[in-house]
């Protein structure tokens, strides 16, 4: 009897542990529903009692103590290779940063109030994002951010690194092979540069590299480290050669991405039945509830393909609501005005719907094959 109980307990814990991996939320309501089942009580209490500004420190990767530092569900959902459904959902709503914070704050609201106001949460983070954007307008011209001097160009980086490292360290660096040196310091000193010289957040140094058509912080720090090692060894830096290496790398990446997109699109055949992913939202609360609870999902059949623009024409065969489905909504669009240098929402909101038995062109990613 004890063995049976022990086995049952282990199976329950295993199922609980993989719950959030098997269930990938598509919106904030699903996020809190899944987390409520997945998150241990001790972590729920911590999240519930933590101020909004510090929520990121209650779970992996910023929590320092157990069990909090071992709870990776939210990180797994929002990391680069995580759950594209929730990150794309937030992006489409206009929240491009702080995805983990949004999920944690939503869960906190759920734990405190028993429900969430999704629209209010989204709007709050859009406002926060704008405040940070306004605050950061000067970051591309100032020479100091967070009390740390920001180099203005590559040569200035050499000057700063020389002040950081004494002669014995520089002598050691000179003896290392170029690849060995960059490999050793990429995650240590390289990370310090990327974070403190604001290569991620933006600075006059990142702008310097942007003007060279170098945009990824890892590429920037790589060029700095390689160039410094060559400078220290009285070798030619060959900056143009380094820049071309990274430009070629990203050009090949784009080609590979296009190839992958083409292969993905090729799976969408005329006559195939698809299910709708509601990228522009729902026509009603009832339709949303049916989707969230896997009761009903809109479906359609491919009638035409546009391979150049990766579009498919779909005939709607199921809408889960007599009002149809939303295929266009500019409510979350942001329009940039180059004259005023300001971004704003469209002056008039336009929502377009399509009903049962009608046809419409869609981005193929708006639909998923029925398995």
mmCIF file of C-alpha atoms in Angstrom:
data_model
loop_
_atom_site.group_PDB
_atom_site.id
_atom_site.type_symbol
_atom_site.label_atom_id
_atom_site.label_comp_id
_atom_site.label_asym_id
_atom_site.label_seq_id
_atom_site.Cartn_x
_atom_site.Cartn_y
_atom_site.Cartn_z
ATOM 1 C CA UNK A 1 0.000 0.000 0.000
ATOM 2 C CA UNK A 2 2.839 2.389 0.895
ATOM 3 C CA UNK A 3 4.567 1.588 -2.406
ATOM 4 C CA UNK A 4 1.385 2.339 -4.344
ATOM 5 C CA UNK A 5 0.983 5.641 -2.493
ATOM 6 C CA UNK A 6 4.624 6.544 -3.136
ATOM 7 C CA UNK A 7 4.355 5.738 -6.853
ATOM 8 C CA UNK A 8 1.122 7.739 -7.125
ATOM 9 C CA UNK A 9 2.763 10.709 -5.400
ATOM 10 C CA UNK A 10 5.788 10.589 -7.707
ATOM 11 C CA UNK A 11 3.573 10.385 -10.792
ATOM 12 C CA UNK A 12 1.539 13.351 -9.566
ATOM 13 C CA UNK A 13 4.656 15.437 -8.995
ATOM 14 C CA UNK A 14 6.043 14.531 -12.408
ATOM 15 C CA UNK A 15 2.747 15.464 -14.056
ATOM 16 C CA UNK A 16 2.655 18.713 -12.107
ATOM 17 C CA UNK A 17 6.236 19.496 -13.071
ATOM 18 C CA UNK A 18 5.613 19.071 -16.818
ATOM 19 C CA UNK A 19 2.175 20.709 -16.821
ATOM 20 C CA UNK A 20 3.363 24.078 -18.065
ATOM 21 C CA UNK A 21 5.620 22.482 -20.655
ATOM 22 C CA UNK A 22 2.684 20.612 -22.191
ATOM 23 C CA UNK A 23 0.336 23.596 -21.898
ATOM 24 C CA UNK A 24 1.521 26.709 -23.681
ATOM 25 C CA UNK A 25 -0.675 29.741 -22.941
ATOM 26 C CA UNK A 26 -1.942 31.957 -25.733
ATOM 27 C CA UNK A 27 -2.989 34.974 -23.646
ATOM 28 C CA UNK A 28 -2.734 36.325 -20.091
ATOM 29 C CA UNK A 29 -5.901 34.605 -18.911
ATOM 30 C CA UNK A 30 -4.439 31.262 -19.873
ATOM 31 C CA UNK A 31 -1.104 32.256 -18.289
ATOM 32 C CA UNK A 32 -2.627 32.713 -14.828
ATOM 33 C CA UNK A 33 -4.797 29.607 -15.212
ATOM 34 C CA UNK A 34 -1.793 27.439 -16.065
ATOM 35 C CA UNK A 35 0.461 29.005 -13.425
ATOM 36 C CA UNK A 36 -2.185 28.459 -10.769
ATOM 37 C CA UNK A 37 -1.912 24.735 -11.422
ATOM 38 C CA UNK A 38 1.824 24.617 -12.022
ATOM 39 C CA UNK A 39 3.317 26.975 -9.439
ATOM 40 C CA UNK A 40 4.151 25.623 -5.922
ATOM 41 C CA UNK A 41 2.323 27.270 -3.021
ATOM 42 C CA UNK A 42 5.514 28.679 -1.488
ATOM 43 C CA UNK A 43 6.316 30.544 -4.702
ATOM 44 C CA UNK A 44 2.715 31.721 -5.030
ATOM 45 C CA UNK A 45 2.981 33.314 -1.591
ATOM 46 C CA UNK A 46 6.262 34.990 -2.528
ATOM 47 C CA UNK A 47 4.807 36.389 -5.750
ATOM 48 C CA UNK A 48 1.633 37.530 -4.014
ATOM 49 C CA UNK A 49 3.557 39.459 -1.351
ATOM 50 C CA UNK A 50 6.255 40.977 -3.569
ATOM 51 C CA UNK A 51 6.064 44.520 -4.958
ATOM 52 C CA UNK A 52 5.519 44.800 -8.697
ATOM 53 C CA UNK A 53 8.983 46.286 -9.264
ATOM 54 C CA UNK A 54 10.690 43.268 -7.664
ATOM 55 C CA UNK A 55 8.633 40.391 -9.065
ATOM 56 C CA UNK A 56 11.393 39.416 -11.482
ATOM 57 C CA UNK A 57 13.516 38.370 -8.482
ATOM 58 C CA UNK A 58 10.966 35.819 -7.257
ATOM 59 C CA UNK A 59 11.754 33.171 -9.903
ATOM 60 C CA UNK A 60 14.514 31.930 -12.201
ATOM 61 C CA UNK A 61 16.894 33.348 -13.426
ATOM 62 C CA UNK A 62 17.130 36.222 -10.913
ATOM 63 C CA UNK A 63 16.021 34.480 -7.705
ATOM 64 C CA UNK A 64 18.985 33.497 -5.537
ATOM 65 C CA UNK A 65 17.517 30.904 -3.154
ATOM 66 C CA UNK A 66 15.553 27.688 -3.429
ATOM 67 C CA UNK A 67 12.823 26.872 -4.352
ATOM 68 C CA UNK A 68 12.457 30.178 -6.205
ATOM 69 C CA UNK A 69 15.634 29.921 -8.299
ATOM 70 C CA UNK A 70 14.530 26.500 -9.540
ATOM 71 C CA UNK A 71 11.137 27.636 -10.841
ATOM 72 C CA UNK A 72 11.706 28.112 -14.597
ATOM 73 C CA UNK A 73 8.218 27.967 -16.117
ATOM 74 C CA UNK A 74 7.920 31.685 -16.862
ATOM 75 C CA UNK A 75 11.493 31.856 -18.135
ATOM 76 C CA UNK A 76 10.841 28.868 -20.402
ATOM 77 C CA UNK A 77 7.757 30.579 -21.819
ATOM 78 C CA UNK A 78 9.436 33.936 -22.494
ATOM 79 C CA UNK A 79 12.977 32.924 -23.457
ATOM 80 C CA UNK A 80 14.177 33.116 -27.052
ATOM 81 C CA UNK A 81 13.263 29.487 -27.746
ATOM 82 C CA UNK A 82 10.239 29.442 -25.463
ATOM 83 C CA UNK A 83 6.522 29.900 -26.172
ATOM 84 C CA UNK A 84 6.063 31.988 -29.328
ATOM 85 C CA UNK A 85 2.297 32.159 -28.793
ATOM 86 C CA UNK A 86 2.433 34.276 -25.631
ATOM 87 C CA UNK A 87 5.374 36.445 -26.734
ATOM 88 C CA UNK A 88 3.791 37.108 -30.143
ATOM 89 C CA UNK A 89 0.500 37.854 -28.378
ATOM 90 C CA UNK A 90 2.175 40.486 -26.194
ATOM 91 C CA UNK A 91 4.079 41.929 -29.158
ATOM 92 C CA UNK A 92 0.841 42.314 -31.106
ATOM 93 C CA UNK A 93 -0.697 44.097 -28.123
ATOM 94 C CA UNK A 94 2.182 46.587 -28.180
ATOM 95 C CA UNK A 95 4.222 45.179 -25.279
ATOM 96 C CA UNK A 96 7.644 44.438 -26.751
ATOM 97 C CA UNK A 97 9.738 44.302 -23.570
ATOM 98 C CA UNK A 98 9.520 42.895 -20.051
ATOM 99 C CA UNK A 99 7.429 39.877 -21.041
ATOM 100 C CA UNK A 100 8.372 37.980 -17.870
ATOM 101 C CA UNK A 101 7.349 40.972 -15.752
ATOM 102 C CA UNK A 102 3.969 41.102 -17.472
ATOM 103 C CA UNK A 103 3.307 37.424 -16.756
ATOM 104 C CA UNK A 104 4.430 37.707 -13.140
ATOM 105 C CA UNK A 105 2.361 40.836 -12.510
ATOM 106 C CA UNK A 106 -0.692 39.182 -14.096
ATOM 107 C CA UNK A 107 -0.254 36.170 -11.836
ATOM 108 C CA UNK A 108 0.166 38.420 -8.796
ATOM 109 C CA UNK A 109 -3.101 40.189 -9.646
ATOM 110 C CA UNK A 110 -4.802 36.835 -10.000
ATOM 111 C CA UNK A 111 -3.488 35.633 -6.643
ATOM 112 C CA UNK A 112 -4.581 38.853 -4.918
ATOM 113 C CA UNK A 113 -7.956 39.397 -6.605
ATOM 114 C CA UNK A 114 -8.917 35.989 -7.970
ATOM 115 C CA UNK A 115 -9.091 37.473 -11.479
ATOM 116 C CA UNK A 116 -7.199 39.773 -13.831
ATOM 117 C CA UNK A 117 -8.093 42.761 -15.968
ATOM 118 C CA UNK A 118 -6.056 41.893 -19.012
ATOM 119 C CA UNK A 119 -6.656 45.156 -20.875
ATOM 120 C CA UNK A 120 -5.585 47.246 -17.869
ATOM 121 C CA UNK A 121 -2.403 45.202 -17.415
ATOM 122 C CA UNK A 122 -1.472 45.565 -21.083
ATOM 123 C CA UNK A 123 -2.154 49.317 -21.054
ATOM 124 C CA UNK A 124 -0.080 49.792 -17.885
ATOM 125 C CA UNK A 125 2.943 48.130 -19.453
ATOM 126 C CA UNK A 126 2.524 50.079 -22.687
ATOM 127 C CA UNK A 127 2.592 53.298 -20.603
ATOM 128 C CA UNK A 128 5.649 52.064 -18.692
ATOM 129 C CA UNK A 129 7.351 51.229 -21.973
ATOM 130 C CA UNK A 130 6.667 54.746 -23.283
ATOM 131 C CA UNK A 131 8.019 56.327 -20.085
ATOM 132 C CA UNK A 132 11.224 54.339 -20.444
ATOM 133 C CA UNK A 133 11.460 55.288 -24.112
ATOM 134 C CA UNK A 134 11.119 58.986 -23.241
ATOM 135 C CA UNK A 135 13.696 58.651 -20.501
ATOM 136 C CA UNK A 136 16.122 56.915 -22.812
ATOM 137 C CA UNK A 137 16.027 59.512 -25.595
ATOM 138 C CA UNK A 138 19.264 61.068 -24.361
ATOM 139 C CA UNK A 139 21.097 57.768 -23.987
ATOM 140 C CA UNK A 140 22.514 57.891 -27.519
ATOM 141 C CA UNK A 141 24.368 61.155 -26.930
ATOM 142 C CA UNK A 142 25.361 61.153 -23.255
ATOM 143 C CA UNK A 143 28.863 60.077 -22.181
ATOM 144 C CA UNK A 144 27.709 58.579 -18.870
ATOM 145 C CA UNK A 145 24.864 56.189 -18.014
ATOM 146 C CA UNK A 146 24.259 54.948 -14.468
ATOM 147 C CA UNK A 147 27.527 56.628 -13.406
ATOM 148 C CA UNK A 148 29.535 54.567 -15.912
ATOM 149 C CA UNK A 149 31.499 56.244 -18.705
ATOM 150 C CA UNK A 150 30.422 55.101 -22.187
ATOM 151 C CA UNK A 151 33.158 54.993 -24.853
ATOM 152 C CA UNK A 152 32.381 56.946 -28.011
ATOM 153 C CA UNK A 153 34.153 54.638 -30.489
ATOM 154 C CA UNK A 154 36.447 51.626 -30.792
ATOM 155 C CA UNK A 155 39.632 53.538 -29.930
ATOM 156 C CA UNK A 156 37.949 54.931 -26.821
ATOM 157 C CA UNK A 157 37.125 51.345 -25.808
ATOM 158 C CA UNK A 158 40.852 50.566 -25.884
ATOM 159 C CA UNK A 159 41.521 53.533 -23.594
ATOM 160 C CA UNK A 160 38.901 52.391 -21.102
ATOM 161 C CA UNK A 161 40.016 48.754 -21.058
ATOM 162 C CA UNK A 162 43.587 49.909 -20.448
ATOM 163 C CA UNK A 163 42.376 51.664 -17.299
ATOM 164 C CA UNK A 164 40.601 48.483 -16.122
ATOM 165 C CA UNK A 165 43.508 46.072 -16.531
ATOM 166 C CA UNK A 166 46.955 46.453 -15.015
ATOM 167 C CA UNK A 167 50.170 45.632 -16.844
ATOM 168 C CA UNK A 168 50.328 42.039 -15.620
ATOM 169 C CA UNK A 169 46.830 41.265 -16.919
ATOM 170 C CA UNK A 170 47.588 42.905 -20.259
ATOM 171 C CA UNK A 171 50.828 40.911 -20.496
ATOM 172 C CA UNK A 172 48.838 37.714 -19.921
ATOM 173 C CA UNK A 173 46.256 38.713 -22.561
ATOM 174 C CA UNK A 174 49.048 39.283 -25.111
ATOM 175 C CA UNK A 175 50.256 35.689 -24.705
ATOM 176 C CA UNK A 176 46.848 34.200 -25.489
ATOM 177 C CA UNK A 177 45.741 33.297 -28.990
ATOM 178 C CA UNK A 178 43.016 35.576 -30.326
ATOM 179 C CA UNK A 179 40.270 32.936 -30.243
ATOM 180 C CA UNK A 180 41.394 31.727 -26.828
ATOM 181 C CA UNK A 181 41.232 35.255 -25.412
ATOM 182 C CA UNK A 182 37.794 36.067 -26.824
ATOM 183 C CA UNK A 183 36.468 32.679 -25.721
ATOM 184 C CA UNK A 184 37.663 33.207 -22.167
ATOM 185 C CA UNK A 185 36.243 36.718 -21.685
ATOM 186 C CA UNK A 186 33.075 36.683 -23.821
ATOM 187 C CA UNK A 187 30.834 35.595 -20.923
ATOM 188 C CA UNK A 188 32.712 37.507 -18.228
ATOM 189 C CA UNK A 189 34.169 40.848 -19.213
ATOM 190 C CA UNK A 190 32.261 40.649 -22.492
ATOM 191 C CA UNK A 191 28.978 40.493 -20.598
ATOM 192 C CA UNK A 192 30.089 43.399 -18.412
ATOM 193 C CA UNK A 193 30.639 45.515 -21.535
ATOM 194 C CA UNK A 194 27.320 44.520 -23.074
ATOM 195 C CA UNK A 195 25.443 45.391 -19.894
ATOM 196 C CA UNK A 196 27.332 48.399 -18.550
ATOM 197 C CA UNK A 197 28.188 50.070 -21.839
ATOM 198 C CA UNK A 198 24.500 49.618 -22.666
ATOM 199 C CA UNK A 199 25.019 47.638 -25.854
ATOM 200 C CA UNK A 200 21.638 46.019 -25.209
ATOM 201 C CA UNK A 201 19.748 49.047 -23.956
ATOM 202 C CA UNK A 202 21.308 51.573 -26.321
ATOM 203 C CA UNK A 203 24.130 54.108 -25.919
ATOM 204 C CA UNK A 204 26.439 56.276 -27.992
ATOM 205 C CA UNK A 205 28.711 53.233 -28.327
ATOM 206 C CA UNK A 206 25.913 51.021 -29.651
ATOM 207 C CA UNK A 207 24.972 53.868 -32.028
ATOM 208 C CA UNK A 208 28.592 53.950 -33.219
ATOM 209 C CA UNK A 209 28.308 50.266 -34.118
ATOM 210 C CA UNK A 210 24.841 50.730 -35.634
ATOM 211 C CA UNK A 211 26.396 53.276 -37.995
ATOM 212 C CA UNK A 212 28.733 50.480 -39.084
ATOM 213 C CA UNK A 213 25.669 48.262 -39.678
ATOM 214 C CA UNK A 214 26.447 46.160 -36.612
ATOM 215 C CA UNK A 215 23.332 45.703 -34.480
ATOM 216 C CA UNK A 216 23.687 42.695 -32.170
ATOM 217 C CA UNK A 217 25.424 43.349 -28.803
ATOM 218 C CA UNK A 218 27.307 40.039 -29.026
ATOM 219 C CA UNK A 219 28.752 41.170 -32.350
ATOM 220 C CA UNK A 220 29.704 44.555 -30.880
ATOM 221 C CA UNK A 221 31.505 43.061 -27.898
ATOM 222 C CA UNK A 222 33.147 40.494 -30.178
ATOM 223 C CA UNK A 223 34.599 43.236 -32.358
ATOM 224 C CA UNK A 224 35.790 45.170 -29.305
ATOM 225 C CA UNK A 225 37.568 42.136 -27.834
ATOM 226 C CA UNK A 226 39.164 40.980 -31.086
ATOM 227 C CA UNK A 227 40.257 44.528 -31.908
ATOM 228 C CA UNK A 228 41.682 45.120 -28.434
ATOM 229 C CA UNK A 229 43.700 41.904 -28.594
ATOM 230 C CA UNK A 230 45.121 42.927 -31.984
ATOM 231 C CA UNK A 231 45.772 46.466 -30.756
ATOM 232 C CA UNK A 232 47.596 45.120 -27.715
ATOM 233 C CA UNK A 233 49.765 42.944 -29.951
ATOM 234 C CA UNK A 234 50.465 45.810 -32.364
ATOM 235 C CA UNK A 235 48.539 44.102 -35.134
ATOM 236 C CA UNK A 236 46.244 45.699 -37.689
ATOM 237 C CA UNK A 237 42.668 45.765 -36.307
ATOM 238 C CA UNK A 238 41.076 45.190 -39.747
ATOM 239 C CA UNK A 239 37.732 46.627 -38.651
ATOM 240 C CA UNK A 240 36.153 46.521 -42.111
ATOM 241 C CA UNK A 241 36.962 42.819 -42.370
ATOM 242 C CA UNK A 242 35.343 42.124 -38.996
ATOM 243 C CA UNK A 243 32.254 44.112 -39.920
ATOM 244 C CA UNK A 244 31.894 42.210 -43.185
ATOM 245 C CA UNK A 245 32.132 38.890 -41.319
ATOM 246 C CA UNK A 246 29.093 39.736 -39.185
ATOM 247 C CA UNK A 247 27.181 41.254 -42.090
ATOM 248 C CA UNK A 248 27.716 38.070 -44.098
ATOM 249 C CA UNK A 249 26.639 36.005 -41.100
ATOM 250 C CA UNK A 250 23.312 37.837 -40.760
ATOM 251 C CA UNK A 251 22.742 37.840 -44.509
ATOM 252 C CA UNK A 252 23.099 34.053 -44.509
ATOM 253 C CA UNK A 253 20.795 33.870 -41.505
ATOM 254 C CA UNK A 254 18.133 35.810 -43.422
ATOM 255 C CA UNK A 255 18.481 33.424 -46.337
ATOM 256 C CA UNK A 256 18.116 30.452 -44.015
ATOM 257 C CA UNK A 257 15.108 32.084 -42.361
ATOM 258 C CA UNK A 258 13.491 32.644 -45.749
ATOM 259 C CA UNK A 259 14.224 29.040 -46.661
ATOM 260 C CA UNK A 260 12.621 27.828 -43.420
ATOM 261 C CA UNK A 261 9.588 30.074 -44.005
ATOM 262 C CA UNK A 262 9.256 28.753 -47.541
ATOM 263 C CA UNK A 263 9.421 25.167 -46.278
ATOM 264 C CA UNK A 264 6.833 25.926 -43.599
ATOM 265 C CA UNK A 265 4.536 27.593 -46.125
ATOM 266 C CA UNK A 266 4.867 24.615 -48.465
ATOM 267 C CA UNK A 267 2.983 22.497 -45.924
ATOM 268 C CA UNK A 268 -0.144 24.579 -46.488
ATOM 269 C CA UNK A 269 -1.867 22.878 -49.426
ATOM 270 C CA UNK A 270 -5.019 23.859 -51.291
ATOM 271 C CA UNK A 271 -7.870 21.869 -49.766
ATOM 272 C CA UNK A 272 -6.242 21.548 -46.334
ATOM 273 C CA UNK A 273 -8.388 22.189 -43.263
ATOM 274 C CA UNK A 274 -6.911 24.660 -40.773
ATOM 275 C CA UNK A 275 -7.727 26.019 -37.336
ATOM 276 C CA UNK A 276 -7.636 29.756 -36.615
ATOM 277 C CA UNK A 277 -5.210 31.242 -34.052
ATOM 278 C CA UNK A 278 -7.181 34.499 -33.526
ATOM 279 C CA UNK A 279 -4.167 36.842 -33.942
ATOM 280 C CA UNK A 280 -6.458 39.908 -33.915
ATOM 281 C CA UNK A 281 -8.640 38.840 -31.010
ATOM 282 C CA UNK A 282 -12.193 37.610 -30.707
ATOM 283 C CA UNK A 283 -15.608 38.878 -31.794
ATOM 284 C CA UNK A 284 -17.139 38.056 -28.407
ATOM 285 C CA UNK A 285 -16.409 36.835 -24.895
ATOM 286 C CA UNK A 286 -18.250 33.621 -25.716
ATOM 287 C CA UNK A 287 -15.955 32.927 -28.663
ATOM 288 C CA UNK A 288 -12.890 33.586 -26.492
ATOM 289 C CA UNK A 289 -14.140 31.262 -23.733
ATOM 290 C CA UNK A 290 -14.783 28.497 -26.242
ATOM 291 C CA UNK A 291 -11.238 28.858 -27.540
ATOM 292 C CA UNK A 292 -9.639 29.045 -24.089
ATOM 293 C CA UNK A 293 -11.458 25.929 -22.942
ATOM 294 C CA UNK A 294 -10.861 24.006 -26.179
ATOM 295 C CA UNK A 295 -14.594 23.779 -26.830
ATOM 296 C CA UNK A 296 -14.590 25.312 -30.284
ATOM 297 C CA UNK A 297 -11.969 26.755 -32.629
ATOM 298 C CA UNK A 298 -12.684 28.503 -35.921
ATOM 299 C CA UNK A 299 -11.752 26.451 -38.973
ATOM 300 C CA UNK A 300 -11.271 27.031 -42.676
ATOM 301 C CA UNK A 301 -10.168 25.421 -45.922
ATOM 302 C CA UNK A 302 -7.382 26.727 -48.164
ATOM 303 C CA UNK A 303 -8.712 27.713 -51.600
ATOM 304 C CA UNK A 304 -5.714 29.678 -52.989
ATOM 305 C CA UNK A 305 -2.040 30.330 -52.241
ATOM 306 C CA UNK A 306 0.194 33.387 -52.800
ATOM 307 C CA UNK A 307 3.740 32.045 -52.555
ATOM 308 C CA UNK A 308 5.400 35.427 -53.099
ATOM 309 C CA UNK A 309 3.822 37.055 -50.032
ATOM 310 C CA UNK A 310 3.206 33.865 -48.012
ATOM 311 C CA UNK A 311 -0.551 34.387 -48.051
ATOM 312 C CA UNK A 312 -3.389 31.885 -48.172
ATOM 313 C CA UNK A 313 -7.016 32.419 -49.129
ATOM 314 C CA UNK A 314 -9.257 30.588 -46.694
ATOM 315 C CA UNK A 315 -12.927 29.683 -46.880
ATOM 316 C CA UNK A 316 -14.413 29.809 -43.399
ATOM 317 C CA UNK A 317 -16.263 26.638 -42.399
ATOM 318 C CA UNK A 318 -16.557 27.196 -38.618
ATOM 319 C CA UNK A 319 -16.534 30.465 -36.647
ATOM 320 C CA UNK A 320 -17.757 29.453 -33.158
ATOM 321 C CA UNK A 321 -19.857 32.636 -33.221
ATOM 322 C CA UNK A 322 -22.460 33.863 -35.691
ATOM 323 C CA UNK A 323 -20.620 37.224 -35.902
ATOM 324 C CA UNK A 324 -17.699 35.456 -37.576
ATOM 325 C CA UNK A 325 -13.994 35.953 -36.856
ATOM 326 C CA UNK A 326 -11.817 39.069 -36.726
ATOM 327 C CA UNK A 327 -9.237 39.155 -39.511
ATOM 328 C CA UNK A 328 -8.222 42.822 -39.203
ATOM 329 C CA UNK A 329 -8.009 45.190 -36.231
ATOM 330 C CA UNK A 330 -5.788 48.267 -36.181
ATOM 331 C CA UNK A 331 -6.507 48.966 -32.502
ATOM 332 C CA UNK A 332 -3.052 47.842 -31.441
ATOM 333 C CA UNK A 333 -1.206 49.403 -34.382
ATOM 334 C CA UNK A 334 1.376 52.097 -33.712
ATOM 335 C CA UNK A 335 1.949 54.718 -36.409
ATOM 336 C CA UNK A 336 5.211 56.655 -36.468
ATOM 337 C CA UNK A 337 5.066 60.216 -37.791
ATOM 338 C CA UNK A 338 8.530 61.240 -39.084
ATOM 339 C CA UNK A 339 7.548 64.933 -38.995
ATOM 340 C CA UNK A 340 6.630 65.024 -35.313
ATOM 341 C CA UNK A 341 8.890 62.088 -34.425
ATOM 342 C CA UNK A 342 6.075 60.669 -32.348
ATOM 343 C CA UNK A 343 4.269 57.361 -32.372
ATOM 344 C CA UNK A 344 0.532 57.147 -31.874
ATOM 345 C CA UNK A 345 -2.453 54.923 -32.446
ATOM 346 C CA UNK A 346 -4.529 55.302 -35.645
ATOM 347 C CA UNK A 347 -7.078 58.140 -35.482
ATOM 348 C CA UNK A 348 -9.912 55.679 -36.081
ATOM 349 C CA UNK A 349 -10.147 52.059 -35.029
ATOM 350 C CA UNK A 350 -11.145 49.688 -37.803
ATOM 351 C CA UNK A 351 -12.230 46.097 -37.179
ATOM 352 C CA UNK A 352 -12.995 43.750 -40.055
ATOM 353 C CA UNK A 353 -14.768 40.408 -39.684
ATOM 354 C CA UNK A 354 -15.515 37.529 -41.968
ATOM 355 C CA UNK A 355 -18.434 35.147 -41.560
ATOM 356 C CA UNK A 356 -19.180 31.517 -42.298
ATOM 357 C CA UNK A 357 -18.761 30.369 -45.924
ATOM 358 C CA UNK A 358 -16.892 33.569 -46.918
ATOM 359 C CA UNK A 359 -13.320 33.750 -48.243
ATOM 360 C CA UNK A 360 -10.437 36.014 -47.239
ATOM 361 C CA UNK A 361 -6.653 36.308 -47.702
ATOM 362 C CA UNK A 362 -4.586 35.745 -44.536
ATOM 363 C CA UNK A 363 -0.974 35.554 -43.479
ATOM 364 C CA UNK A 364 -0.459 31.807 -43.315
ATOM 365 C CA UNK A 365 0.743 32.053 -39.704
ATOM 366 C CA UNK A 366 -2.778 33.102 -38.692
ATOM 367 C CA UNK A 367 -3.775 29.488 -39.221
ATOM 368 C CA UNK A 368 -2.494 26.157 -37.980
ATOM 369 C CA UNK A 369 -2.874 22.781 -39.707
ATOM 370 C CA UNK A 370 -5.410 20.461 -38.131
ATOM 371 C CA UNK A 371 -3.522 17.432 -36.864
#
